[in-house]
Amino acid sequence: MKKLLLVLFTSLSMGVFAQSQIAFDEEVHDFGTINQGGNGVYEFKFKNAGKEPLLIQSAQGSCGCTVPLWPKEPIKPGSSNKIKVSYDTNRIGAFTKTVTVTTNDAANPTKVLTIKGNVKEVPKVETFPVKKAAEGSPMETNN
């Protein structure tokens, strides 16, 4: 019984302390306040910290307003790459969105990246129509 408990404890400990194969520079990005229609693109940089090629199987945004692009080819051990996340900044107000990244990392197959910020409305500039003078009208001048 003691041996069984020791094996179980050792297995659980190794799982808890296992290092992830994918190491992000940061997992949360705060855009701060950005203008409506502004640049809502951020690149999460990462490194394959493991000893085997890393394959990103999918990256799924939490809604249609958050679109991730990720490398489809395997990332060699020690190599770096990025996941580009685009947020639709035509939506006004505070936001917090996530991207769930699924990899072939047996110890930690999923990572969650977060983007957040506040999109402020840009005041619309009213333009007044310019009335064009009709041909032959007194407003037209010929020099």
Coordinates of N, CA and C in Angstrom, one line a residue, residues 34-103:
I34 N -8.1 52.7 -26.8 CA -7.8 52.9 -28.2 C -9.0 53.5 -28.9
N35 N -8.8 54.2 -30.0 CA -9.9 54.8 -30.7 C -10.7 53.8 -31.5
Q36 N -12.0 54.1 -31.7 CA -12.8 53.2 -32.5 C -12.2 53.2 -33.9
G37 N -12.1 52.0 -34.5 CA -11.5 51.8 -35.8 C -10.0 51.8 -35.7
G38 N -9.4 51.9 -34.5 CA -7.9 51.9 -34.4 C -7.3 50.5 -34.5
N39 N -6.0 50.5 -34.3 CA -5.2 49.2 -34.4 C -5.5 48.3 -33.3
G40 N -6.2 47.2 -33.5 CA -6.5 46.2 -32.5 C -5.7 44.9 -32.7
V41 N -4.5 45.0 -33.2 CA -3.7 43.8 -33.5 C -2.5 43.7 -32.5
Y42 N -2.3 42.5 -32.0 CA -1.2 42.3 -31.1 C -0.6 40.9 -31.4
E43 N 0.7 40.8 -31.3 CA 1.4 39.5 -31.5 C 2.0 39.0 -30.2
F44 N 1.5 37.8 -29.8 CA 2.0 37.2 -28.6 C 3.2 36.3 -29.1
K45 N 4.4 36.7 -28.6 CA 5.6 36.0 -28.9 C 5.8 34.8 -28.0
F46 N 6.3 33.7 -28.5 CA 6.5 32.5 -27.7 C 7.7 31.8 -28.2
K47 N 8.2 30.9 -27.3 CA 9.4 30.0 -27.6 C 9.0 28.6 -27.3
N48 N 9.5 27.7 -28.1 CA 9.4 26.2 -27.8 C 10.5 25.9 -26.8
A49 N 10.1 25.8 -25.6 CA 11.0 25.5 -24.5 C 11.2 24.0 -24.3
G50 N 10.6 23.2 -25.1 CA 10.7 21.7 -24.9 C 11.8 21.1 -25.8
K51 N 11.8 19.8 -25.8 CA 12.9 19.1 -26.5 C 12.3 18.4 -27.8
E52 N 11.0 18.6 -28.0 CA 10.4 18.0 -29.2 C 9.7 19.2 -30.0
P53 N 9.5 18.9 -31.3 CA 8.8 20.0 -32.1 C 7.4 20.3 -31.5
L54 N 7.1 21.6 -31.5 CA 5.8 22.0 -31.0 C 4.9 22.3 -32.1
L55 N 3.7 21.7 -32.0 CA 2.7 21.9 -33.1 C 1.5 22.6 -32.4
I56 N 1.1 23.8 -32.9 CA -0.1 24.4 -32.5 C -1.2 23.9 -33.3
Q57 N -2.1 23.2 -32.7 CA -3.2 22.5 -33.4 C -4.3 23.4 -33.7
S58 N -4.6 24.4 -32.8 CA -5.6 25.4 -33.0 C -5.5 26.5 -32.1
A59 N -6.1 27.7 -32.4 CA -6.2 28.8 -31.6 C -7.6 29.4 -31.8
Q60 N -8.4 29.4 -30.8 CA -9.8 29.8 -30.9 C -10.1 31.0 -30.1
G61 N -10.6 32.1 -30.8 CA -11.0 33.3 -30.1 C -12.3 33.1 -29.3
S62 N -12.5 33.8 -28.3 CA -13.8 33.7 -27.4 C -15.0 34.2 -28.1
C63 N -14.8 35.0 -29.2 CA -16.0 35.4 -30.0 C -15.5 35.8 -31.4
G64 N -16.4 36.1 -32.3 CA -16.1 36.4 -33.6 C -15.3 37.7 -33.8
C65 N -15.3 38.5 -32.8 CA -14.6 39.8 -32.8 C -13.1 39.6 -32.6
T66 N -12.7 38.4 -32.2 CA -11.3 38.2 -31.8 C -10.8 37.1 -32.7
V67 N -9.8 37.4 -33.6 CA -9.4 36.4 -34.7 C -7.9 36.2 -34.5
P68 N -7.5 34.9 -34.2 CA -6.1 34.6 -34.1 C -5.6 34.0 -35.4
L69 N -4.3 34.3 -35.6 CA -3.5 33.6 -36.7 C -2.3 33.0 -36.1
W70 N -2.0 31.7 -36.4 CA -0.9 31.0 -35.7 C -0.1 30.2 -36.8
P71 N 1.1 29.9 -36.4 CA 1.9 29.1 -37.4 C 1.4 27.7 -37.5
K72 N 1.3 27.2 -38.7 CA 0.8 25.9 -38.9 C 1.9 24.8 -39.0
E73 N 3.1 25.3 -39.2 CA 4.2 24.3 -39.3 C 4.8 24.1 -37.9
P74 N 5.4 22.9 -37.6 CA 6.0 22.6 -36.3 C 7.1 23.6 -36.0
I75 N 7.2 24.0 -34.7 CA 8.2 24.9 -34.2 C 9.3 24.1 -33.6
K76 N 10.5 24.2 -34.1 CA 11.6 23.4 -33.6 C 12.0 23.8 -32.1
P77 N 12.5 22.8 -31.3 CA 13.0 23.2 -30.0 C 13.9 24.4 -30.0
G78 N 13.7 25.3 -29.1 CA 14.5 26.5 -29.0 C 14.1 27.6 -30.0
S79 N 13.3 27.3 -30.9 CA 12.8 28.4 -31.9 C 11.7 29.2 -31.3
S80 N 11.5 30.4 -31.8 CA 10.5 31.3 -31.4 C 9.5 31.6 -32.6
N81 N 8.4 32.0 -32.3 CA 7.4 32.4 -33.3 C 6.3 33.3 -32.6
K82 N 5.2 33.5 -33.2 CA 4.2 34.4 -32.7 C 2.8 34.0 -33.1
I83 N 1.8 34.4 -32.3 CA 0.4 34.2 -32.6 C -0.1 35.6 -32.7
K84 N -0.7 36.0 -33.8 CA -1.2 37.3 -34.1 C -2.7 37.3 -33.8
V85 N -3.1 38.2 -32.9 CA -4.5 38.3 -32.5 C -5.1 39.7 -33.0
S86 N -6.2 39.7 -33.7 CA -6.9 40.9 -34.1 C -8.2 41.1 -33.4
Y87 N -8.4 42.2 -32.9 CA -9.7 42.6 -32.2 C -10.4 43.6 -33.1
D88 N -11.7 43.5 -33.2 CA -12.6 44.4 -34.0 C -12.8 45.7 -33.2
T89 N -12.1 46.7 -33.5 CA -12.2 48.0 -32.7 C -13.3 48.9 -33.1
N90 N -14.3 48.3 -33.9 CA -15.5 49.1 -34.2 C -16.5 48.9 -33.1
R91 N -16.2 48.0 -32.2 CA -17.1 47.8 -31.0 C -16.7 48.7 -29.9
I92 N -17.6 49.6 -29.5 CA -17.2 50.6 -28.5 C -17.4 50.1 -27.1
G93 N -16.5 50.4 -26.2 CA -16.6 50.0 -24.8 C -15.4 49.1 -24.3
A94 N -15.5 48.8 -23.0 CA -14.4 47.9 -22.4 C -14.6 46.5 -23.0
F95 N -13.5 45.8 -23.1 CA -13.5 44.4 -23.5 C -12.4 43.6 -22.9
T96 N -12.7 42.4 -22.7 CA -11.7 41.4 -22.3 C -12.0 40.1 -23.0
K97 N -11.1 39.7 -23.9 CA -11.4 38.5 -24.8 C -10.2 37.6 -24.6
T98 N -10.5 36.3 -24.9 CA -9.4 35.3 -24.8 C -9.2 34.5 -26.1
V99 N -8.1 33.9 -26.2 CA -7.8 33.0 -27.3 C -7.2 31.7 -26.6
T100 N -7.9 30.6 -26.9 CA -7.4 29.3 -26.3 C -6.5 28.6 -27.3
V101 N -5.3 28.4 -27.0 CA -4.3 27.8 -27.8 C -4.2 26.3 -27.4
T102 N -4.3 25.4 -28.4 CA -4.2 24.0 -28.2 C -3.0 23.5 -28.9
T103 N -2.1 22.8 -28.2 CA -0.8 22.3 -28.7 C -0.7 20.8 -28.5

